[in-house]
């Protein structure tokens, strides 16, 4: 017997059609370079994305052609998010925080021949330009100024009506978008997301226990659209028809809070650094902004400490912690409470919500040790491996890079994690960031979270330093809050109740600011270089 169901391919064009048909008046708001606000609708997005698709088709884009974007979060970028894939092209977002050399490498590796560039990013583009061969550079006049001579104007490019533009017939496994890994080790590698993965991911993250996305939401996409598709929310947002706000180039805390107030944001997305800064601003000026009570904030990219969750809860804001990676589409897990947790005291609830959480539907997780799968007991650690239709099988242009998949087809994340009896996953570390002291592993993430719970600490990162007897010992590199002072001894005493004695750092270093990667994560490679010659104080 065969199923009687239609074989309709899952496709980004369905999301675009849906937002026009059912939510045409819902708004997309974005901040321009001059800080003014512009408002548009899904109906306008639909029209302009289809004009872009038609123009790209005339420019020679066919199924599978990559098109680069060097753009901030804006309505124009939303047009590219839809216009490129519905033309059959591959939306290739370029991370503008990378060096010109890395951007050039990525453009060449992907094979982009057409690139869309915000006019305010032309100074960066001009450093990239001599290093790449592209056919057309189309400049988006976000500043309102005329596009400089020598460049094509995006508005002229899409001026023509889409007319009878028809979506190409695409297999649901056809490529729709591509993103590069942050490349903290070695060169960045390209991950190519299919239409099918993007649609399934949108459905999955929108579910009530996941992000609970709905047409009633006002979603603020602070996460850069050049970083793993802004966690897939532009697609999920169009699917449910929620209104969207986009910060443009203005990522300052006060600018973000102003938009949250003006748009009465119900869900905002960003990395922990952003939320730490927001918490500090709200602590400083608790009465300045009237935010929507119960506003959800999705936090991912690196770990959110329970203290951050608690501190924001005090301001009436609810953190939703998630874990993901470029190699997924990209969200893998989110942490939510089950009914049996509702009566637990707040501190215990924050601890559960600070875990990386449960897999979103269609994802499978396991942890593997040297001796095979590890038990789900919350303490056994192993490499986190994942499987599912939103997980990559490999990398673009790297047919031989098989080591990422296990023999039985699971993707090796490079993260080290535990899973507890209820299925909650907790990241202990990146494989390469664990500290191995006297043959035992110490989780740098646990130490960082605990140290960041001290009121005088703004941020902390823990790395391994060499030790003649114990092989490695943890060194905590700490940044204090402005005007605060604290000693290593104070911090050690503060975290002591939560760790075995041998896990506690003897080494503390205080610096002005932690080095960060282009995606805002603590750059531990840089810290390791900075503290390469550190002599551990742990007795031998
Ligand atoms: P990227 O591909 O740049 O998004 O980086 C993915 C990596 O970021 C993951 O493999 C994790 O090491 C780290 N990561 C992402 N989210 C979290 C989180 N919530 N907690 C801890 N680490 C995270």
XYZ file of C-alpha atoms and ligand atoms in Angstrom:
563
model
C 0.000 0.000 0.000
C 1.116 3.564 -0.590
C 0.168 6.600 1.404
C -2.543 8.673 -0.229
C -1.008 11.964 0.850
C 0.178 14.639 -1.569
C 3.907 14.839 -2.157
C 4.035 18.602 -1.630
C 7.618 19.756 -1.080
C 8.313 21.840 2.018
C 9.448 25.182 0.655
C 10.244 28.727 1.837
C 7.867 30.080 -0.844
C 4.993 28.606 1.169
C 5.973 30.793 4.139
C 6.078 33.884 1.933
C 2.696 33.144 0.371
C 1.217 32.469 3.783
C 2.279 35.780 5.347
C 0.799 37.723 2.401
C -2.494 35.828 2.374
C -3.240 35.763 6.083
C -1.168 38.462 7.806
C -0.683 41.202 5.179
C -1.063 44.096 7.605
C 1.216 42.804 10.363
C 4.201 45.103 10.659
C 7.929 44.846 10.182
C 9.691 47.703 11.930
C 13.333 48.558 11.534
C 15.784 51.134 12.704
C 17.710 52.970 10.004
C 21.328 54.097 10.218
C 20.196 57.655 11.135
C 18.263 56.066 14.051
C 14.831 56.851 12.602
C 12.277 54.045 12.496
C 10.681 52.710 9.339
C 7.544 50.564 9.263
C 6.392 48.215 6.569
C 4.099 45.170 6.334
C 4.179 41.545 5.258
C 2.207 42.600 2.156
C 5.055 44.955 1.179
C 7.636 42.320 2.071
C 5.857 39.898 -0.235
C 5.813 42.343 -3.118
C 9.440 43.421 -2.751
C 10.811 39.921 -2.090
C 9.139 38.712 -5.285
C 10.529 41.678 -7.243
C 13.947 40.735 -5.906
C 13.392 37.092 -6.886
C 12.353 38.120 -10.403
C 15.354 40.460 -10.726
C 17.743 37.789 -9.510
C 16.271 35.343 -12.009
C 16.854 37.863 -14.799
C 20.405 38.279 -13.475
C 21.012 34.569 -14.016
C 20.246 33.097 -10.581
C 19.015 29.534 -11.025
C 18.372 26.789 -8.457
C 21.471 26.403 -6.316
C 23.119 29.780 -7.147
C 24.526 31.373 -3.970
C 23.852 35.083 -3.394
C 25.795 36.839 -0.632
C 24.365 39.440 1.761
C 26.507 41.830 3.778
C 23.726 43.501 5.708
C 22.450 44.516 9.119
C 19.058 43.344 10.412
C 16.566 45.328 8.355
C 13.483 45.013 6.178
C 15.853 44.858 3.187
C 17.566 41.871 4.719
C 14.130 40.279 5.227
C 13.539 40.752 1.489
C 16.785 38.924 0.774
C 15.835 36.153 3.254
C 12.790 35.384 1.116
C 13.615 36.763 -2.341
C 16.797 34.729 -2.746
C 15.470 31.263 -1.771
C 12.144 31.656 -3.595
C 14.133 32.347 -6.780
C 15.890 29.036 -6.132
C 19.033 30.869 -4.975
C 20.966 30.207 -1.794
C 20.830 32.971 0.813
C 24.419 33.308 1.952
C 24.621 35.734 4.876
C 28.109 37.157 5.430
C 29.210 37.873 8.983
C 30.255 41.507 8.948
C 32.248 41.115 12.152
C 34.792 38.872 10.421
C 38.015 40.207 8.944
C 37.965 41.196 5.230
C 40.233 38.199 4.549
C 37.788 35.772 6.182
C 34.827 37.333 4.373
C 36.722 37.011 1.081
C 37.591 33.390 1.827
C 33.938 32.627 2.565
C 32.678 34.371 -0.603
C 35.153 32.398 -2.716
C 34.411 29.106 -0.955
C 30.661 29.556 -1.415
C 31.072 30.786 -5.008
C 28.975 33.971 -4.594
C 28.838 35.949 -7.861
C 26.199 38.448 -6.734
C 26.443 40.213 -3.382
C 23.952 42.588 -1.738
C 25.687 45.146 0.498
C 24.228 47.800 2.826
C 25.584 51.208 1.795
C 26.758 51.841 5.362
C 28.918 48.723 5.040
C 30.685 49.871 1.862
C 33.862 50.815 3.799
C 34.103 47.155 4.868
C 33.148 45.905 1.414
C 35.866 48.012 -0.176
C 38.430 46.068 1.855
C 36.897 42.778 0.702
C 36.434 43.748 -2.947
C 40.093 43.480 -4.075
C 40.281 39.985 -2.584
C 37.290 38.460 -4.438
C 35.873 37.979 -7.914
C 32.168 38.760 -8.031
C 30.060 39.791 -11.015
C 27.584 42.173 -9.425
C 27.551 44.220 -6.263
C 24.118 45.590 -5.493
C 24.081 48.319 -2.882
C 21.125 48.805 -0.560
C 20.611 52.518 0.162
C 19.746 52.123 3.854
C 21.168 55.544 4.734
C 18.931 57.325 2.226
C 21.961 58.720 0.343
C 22.472 58.087 -3.385
C 24.346 54.890 -4.174
C 27.956 55.835 -5.047
C 29.116 55.662 -8.657
C 30.399 52.290 -9.697
C 27.762 50.354 -7.758
C 24.296 49.138 -8.717
C 21.374 50.533 -6.751
C 19.210 47.864 -5.095
C 16.063 49.969 -5.531
C 16.701 50.226 -9.274
C 17.489 46.503 -9.372
C 14.089 45.591 -7.925
C 12.129 48.465 -9.522
C 10.421 46.295 -12.088
C 7.172 44.627 -11.060
C 7.507 40.877 -10.421
C 4.897 40.408 -13.175
C 4.278 36.752 -13.823
C 7.304 35.579 -11.870
C 6.790 31.919 -10.944
C 8.643 30.031 -8.262
C 10.900 27.401 -9.778
C 9.907 23.804 -9.067
C 12.222 22.876 -6.249
C 12.802 19.634 -4.472
C 12.355 20.202 -0.738
C 15.948 19.113 -0.207
C 17.213 21.869 -2.515
C 19.552 24.368 -0.833
C 17.916 27.555 0.456
C 20.530 29.121 2.721
C 24.104 28.770 3.761
C 26.012 29.853 6.844
C 29.632 29.444 7.862
C 30.771 28.185 11.245
C 32.482 30.806 13.391
C 35.839 29.209 12.658
C 37.267 29.442 16.171
C 39.495 26.524 15.129
C 40.754 26.563 11.564
C 38.962 28.057 8.576
C 35.196 28.604 8.647
C 33.188 25.804 7.049
C 29.969 26.173 5.073
C 26.728 24.523 6.156
C 23.962 24.476 3.552
C 20.385 24.479 4.875
C 17.621 23.001 2.727
C 14.100 24.345 2.229
C 12.850 21.296 4.088
C 15.115 21.882 7.100
C 14.129 25.566 7.309
C 10.388 24.806 7.215
C 10.590 21.937 9.720
C 12.735 24.062 12.023
C 10.228 26.941 11.823
C 7.368 24.619 12.766
C 9.316 23.096 15.593
C 10.640 26.249 17.295
C 7.235 27.922 17.097
C 5.556 25.309 19.328
C 4.188 26.403 22.721
C 6.842 24.756 24.882
C 9.553 25.975 22.543
C 9.199 29.690 21.691
C 5.394 29.778 21.803
C 5.334 31.964 18.692
C 2.029 33.375 17.562
C 0.427 36.086 15.474
C -0.069 37.999 18.739
C 3.685 38.303 19.270
C 5.870 41.307 18.675
C 9.292 39.750 18.120
C 12.529 41.718 18.303
C 15.313 40.063 16.323
C 18.441 41.337 18.037
C 20.450 38.265 17.008
C 22.258 39.282 13.831
C 20.651 38.037 10.649
C 24.208 37.248 9.511
C 24.549 34.716 12.308
C 22.843 31.383 11.598
C 19.732 32.903 10.050
C 18.930 34.842 13.229
C 18.067 31.463 14.735
C 15.520 30.830 11.981
C 13.085 33.370 13.417
C 12.580 35.426 10.233
C 11.129 32.262 8.675
C 9.137 31.178 11.722
C 7.885 34.748 12.183
C 6.499 34.966 8.646
C 4.922 31.550 9.130
C 2.911 32.668 12.184
C 2.518 36.308 11.094
C 3.935 37.919 14.242
C 5.119 41.488 13.938
C 8.876 41.894 13.772
C 11.318 44.587 14.892
C 14.876 44.844 13.601
C 17.614 46.982 15.181
C 19.573 47.949 12.034
C 23.157 48.842 12.930
C 22.213 50.135 16.399
C 23.004 47.454 18.943
C 23.555 49.738 21.953
C 21.640 48.697 25.054
C 19.589 51.884 25.283
C 18.644 51.705 21.604
C 17.490 48.124 22.112
C 15.486 48.957 25.224
C 13.848 51.917 23.444
C 12.585 49.591 20.706
C 11.390 47.004 23.245
C 9.366 49.730 24.935
C 8.033 51.367 21.763
C 7.027 48.087 20.133
C 5.934 46.402 23.387
C 8.125 43.451 22.440
C 6.824 40.089 23.673
C 9.844 38.011 22.563
C 13.392 39.217 21.963
C 16.374 37.132 20.868
C 20.038 37.601 21.692
C 23.264 36.218 23.131
C 23.861 36.322 26.921
C 26.189 39.337 26.651
C 23.282 41.440 25.392
C 21.002 40.302 28.186
C 23.693 40.896 30.820
C 24.050 44.464 29.552
C 20.265 44.887 29.554
C 20.036 43.613 33.094
C 22.684 46.121 34.203
C 20.840 48.976 32.457
C 17.557 47.994 34.134
C 19.280 47.711 37.517
C 20.722 51.189 37.026
C 17.508 52.837 35.841
C 14.615 50.591 36.856
C 11.947 53.179 36.047
C 13.219 54.404 32.695
C 11.628 51.817 30.396
C 8.106 50.352 30.539
C 8.618 46.924 29.027
C 5.889 44.402 28.400
C 5.575 42.361 31.614
C 6.442 38.727 31.074
C 8.424 39.549 27.926
C 10.292 36.407 26.839
C 13.929 36.603 25.905
C 15.471 33.790 23.987
C 19.107 33.408 24.943
C 21.581 31.141 23.203
C 24.991 31.005 21.614
C 26.653 30.542 24.976
C 25.416 29.526 28.412
C 22.933 31.641 30.389
C 23.665 31.463 34.126
C 20.803 30.823 36.610
C 21.673 34.146 38.260
C 21.042 35.987 34.976
C 17.694 34.230 34.652
C 16.785 35.180 38.236
C 17.982 38.786 37.882
C 15.890 39.361 34.756
C 12.904 37.624 36.334
C 13.104 40.328 39.036
C 12.458 42.840 36.256
C 9.467 40.815 35.033
C 11.356 39.329 32.064
C 11.434 35.603 31.298
C 14.550 34.040 29.788
C 14.158 31.077 27.490
C 17.525 29.371 27.250
C 18.462 27.441 24.131
C 21.401 25.682 22.578
C 22.167 25.399 18.921
C 24.831 25.524 16.286
C 25.350 26.493 12.668
C 25.340 22.794 11.784
C 21.697 22.575 12.912
C 19.170 25.014 11.460
C 20.250 26.229 14.123
C 18.217 25.631 17.341
C 18.699 22.177 18.866
C 17.319 22.413 22.392
C 15.322 24.812 24.520
C 14.705 24.649 28.227
C 11.168 24.657 29.497
C 9.584 23.502 32.741
C 7.360 20.440 32.973
C 4.168 20.457 35.087
C 5.965 18.734 37.981
C 8.369 21.703 38.275
C 5.795 24.440 38.621
C 5.663 24.306 42.423
C 9.427 24.223 42.920
C 11.029 27.234 44.611
C 12.248 29.882 42.105
C 15.957 29.080 42.542
C 15.352 25.462 41.516
C 13.268 26.545 38.564
C 16.062 28.902 37.416
C 18.494 26.019 37.690
C 16.318 23.880 35.381
C 15.797 26.758 32.982
C 19.567 27.373 32.897
C 20.103 23.892 31.500
C 20.362 23.797 27.726
C 17.149 21.808 27.858
C 15.098 19.365 25.863
C 15.467 18.751 22.132
C 12.944 20.522 19.951
C 10.730 18.022 18.097
C 12.510 16.110 15.301
C 15.888 16.318 17.079
C 17.484 13.356 18.824
C 20.300 13.646 21.368
C 22.741 11.215 22.935
C 25.972 11.485 24.880
C 28.858 9.205 23.993
C 31.834 8.359 26.163
C 34.903 6.365 25.194
C 33.017 3.253 26.310
C 29.799 3.979 24.405
C 26.511 5.736 25.198
C 26.445 7.313 28.656
C 23.531 6.932 31.085
C 21.037 9.764 31.491
C 21.836 10.409 35.141
C 22.751 14.099 35.046
C 26.379 13.446 35.987
C 27.918 11.153 33.352
C 29.546 13.315 30.704
C 30.136 12.463 27.080
C 30.274 14.060 23.683
C 26.891 15.369 22.637
C 25.778 13.777 19.374
C 22.632 14.717 17.473
C 20.529 13.441 14.617
C 17.516 14.635 12.650
C 16.239 16.378 9.513
C 17.543 19.770 10.688
C 21.128 18.514 11.229
C 23.865 18.765 8.594
C 25.520 15.672 7.116
C 28.766 17.465 6.347
C 30.201 20.697 5.007
C 30.141 22.505 1.667
C 33.191 21.699 -0.478
C 34.483 19.167 2.053
C 33.341 15.798 0.742
C 35.960 13.999 2.783
C 35.282 15.626 6.116
C 33.621 12.493 7.417
C 34.980 12.657 10.944
C 32.028 14.802 12.044
C 29.601 11.904 11.553
C 29.801 8.714 13.567
C 29.718 5.335 11.809
C 26.020 5.061 12.693
C 25.187 8.484 11.306
C 25.088 10.862 14.291
C 26.613 14.334 14.106
C 29.445 14.958 16.571
C 28.847 18.414 18.038
C 32.191 18.828 19.815
C 30.247 19.813 22.937
C 30.523 17.825 26.135
C 27.271 17.377 28.017
C 25.214 15.478 30.556
C 21.594 14.412 30.180
C 19.501 13.840 33.289
C 16.765 11.317 33.980
C 14.105 13.713 32.694
C 15.967 14.287 29.428
C 17.371 17.760 30.149
C 20.726 18.294 28.479
C 23.389 20.415 30.116
C 26.494 21.564 28.258
C 29.608 21.105 30.373
C 32.022 22.473 27.799
C 33.416 22.409 24.312
C 35.608 19.297 24.057
C 38.647 21.497 23.712
C 37.726 23.801 26.632
C 37.434 21.193 29.383
C 40.091 21.421 32.062
C 41.746 18.087 32.835
C 43.171 18.235 36.341
C 44.856 15.133 37.727
C 42.982 12.988 35.201
C 39.572 14.388 36.190
C 37.514 16.771 34.059
C 36.478 20.162 35.391
C 33.705 22.004 33.563
C 34.756 25.555 32.741
C 31.111 26.484 32.071
C 30.039 25.479 35.608
C 32.826 27.534 37.163
C 32.032 30.525 34.923
C 28.339 30.406 35.805
C 29.105 30.228 39.510
C 31.646 33.076 39.432
C 29.302 35.255 37.383
C 26.761 34.832 40.175
C 28.907 37.121 42.394
C 27.429 40.627 42.450
C 30.808 42.295 41.781
C 31.482 40.242 38.650
C 30.450 41.411 35.184
C 31.829 38.402 33.309
C 34.214 35.499 33.737
C 35.816 32.865 31.541
C 37.730 29.826 32.726
C 40.602 28.276 30.782
C 43.134 25.554 31.495
C 46.707 26.494 32.406
C 49.591 24.059 32.592
C 50.543 22.511 35.907
C 53.590 20.289 36.515
C 51.741 17.817 38.726
C 48.051 18.061 37.846
C 48.649 18.552 34.118
C 46.055 21.347 33.922
C 44.419 23.644 36.421
C 41.561 26.132 35.926
C 42.391 29.825 35.639
C 39.425 32.171 36.074
C 39.743 35.376 34.076
C 37.367 37.910 35.592
C 35.999 41.320 34.642
C 34.483 43.224 37.561
C 31.507 45.543 37.308
C 32.360 49.255 37.145
C 33.231 50.587 40.603
C 33.319 47.120 42.215
C 36.314 45.315 43.660
C 36.695 41.679 44.600
C 39.642 39.344 45.178
C 40.310 35.834 43.947
C 40.041 34.666 47.538
C 36.552 36.216 47.849
C 35.414 34.516 44.658
C 36.867 31.174 45.661
C 35.008 31.361 48.981
C 31.816 32.447 47.200
C 31.697 29.427 44.864
C 33.243 26.894 47.281
C 29.931 25.405 48.532
C 29.048 24.264 44.989
C 32.262 22.445 44.006
C 34.649 19.779 45.217
C 37.798 21.364 46.629
C 40.018 20.144 43.772
C 37.684 21.739 41.224
C 38.062 25.238 42.676
C 40.452 27.549 40.848
C 43.497 28.743 42.766
C 44.241 31.081 39.903
C 42.331 34.290 39.218
C 43.280 37.051 36.807
C 41.421 40.368 36.538
C 41.260 42.117 33.176
C 39.351 45.035 31.587
C 37.313 43.080 29.030
C 37.146 39.533 27.736
C 38.113 38.957 24.107
C 35.123 37.868 22.042
C 34.579 36.069 18.763
C 32.686 37.642 15.882
C 29.506 36.115 17.297
C 29.993 37.435 20.819
C 31.284 34.264 22.504
C 34.249 34.389 24.883
C 37.267 33.821 22.673
C 39.097 31.214 24.679
C 41.816 30.691 22.054
C 42.800 34.335 22.549
C 42.676 33.993 26.340
C 44.880 30.911 26.155
C 47.428 32.931 24.147
C 47.240 35.808 26.639
C 47.824 33.533 29.625
C 50.144 31.088 27.935
C 52.955 31.709 30.450
C 50.770 31.817 33.565
C 52.304 29.879 36.444
C 49.595 28.117 38.439
C 49.411 28.850 42.152
C 48.144 25.345 42.946
C 50.828 23.655 45.055
C 52.632 20.826 43.222
P 27.724 28.539 16.426
O 27.774 27.520 15.357
O 28.610 29.716 16.167
O 26.322 28.934 16.734
O 28.334 27.870 17.745
C 27.771 26.706 18.285
C 28.382 26.404 19.635
O 28.064 27.432 20.576
C 27.841 25.145 20.254
O 28.458 23.994 19.742
C 28.143 25.375 21.728
O 29.495 25.092 22.042
C 27.953 26.873 21.883
N 26.605 27.151 22.413
C 25.511 27.527 21.740
N 24.477 27.723 22.581
C 24.919 27.450 23.821
C 24.335 27.446 25.132
N 23.070 27.794 25.332
N 25.116 27.078 26.165
C 26.402 26.741 25.991
N 27.022 26.725 24.792
C 26.298 27.075 23.717
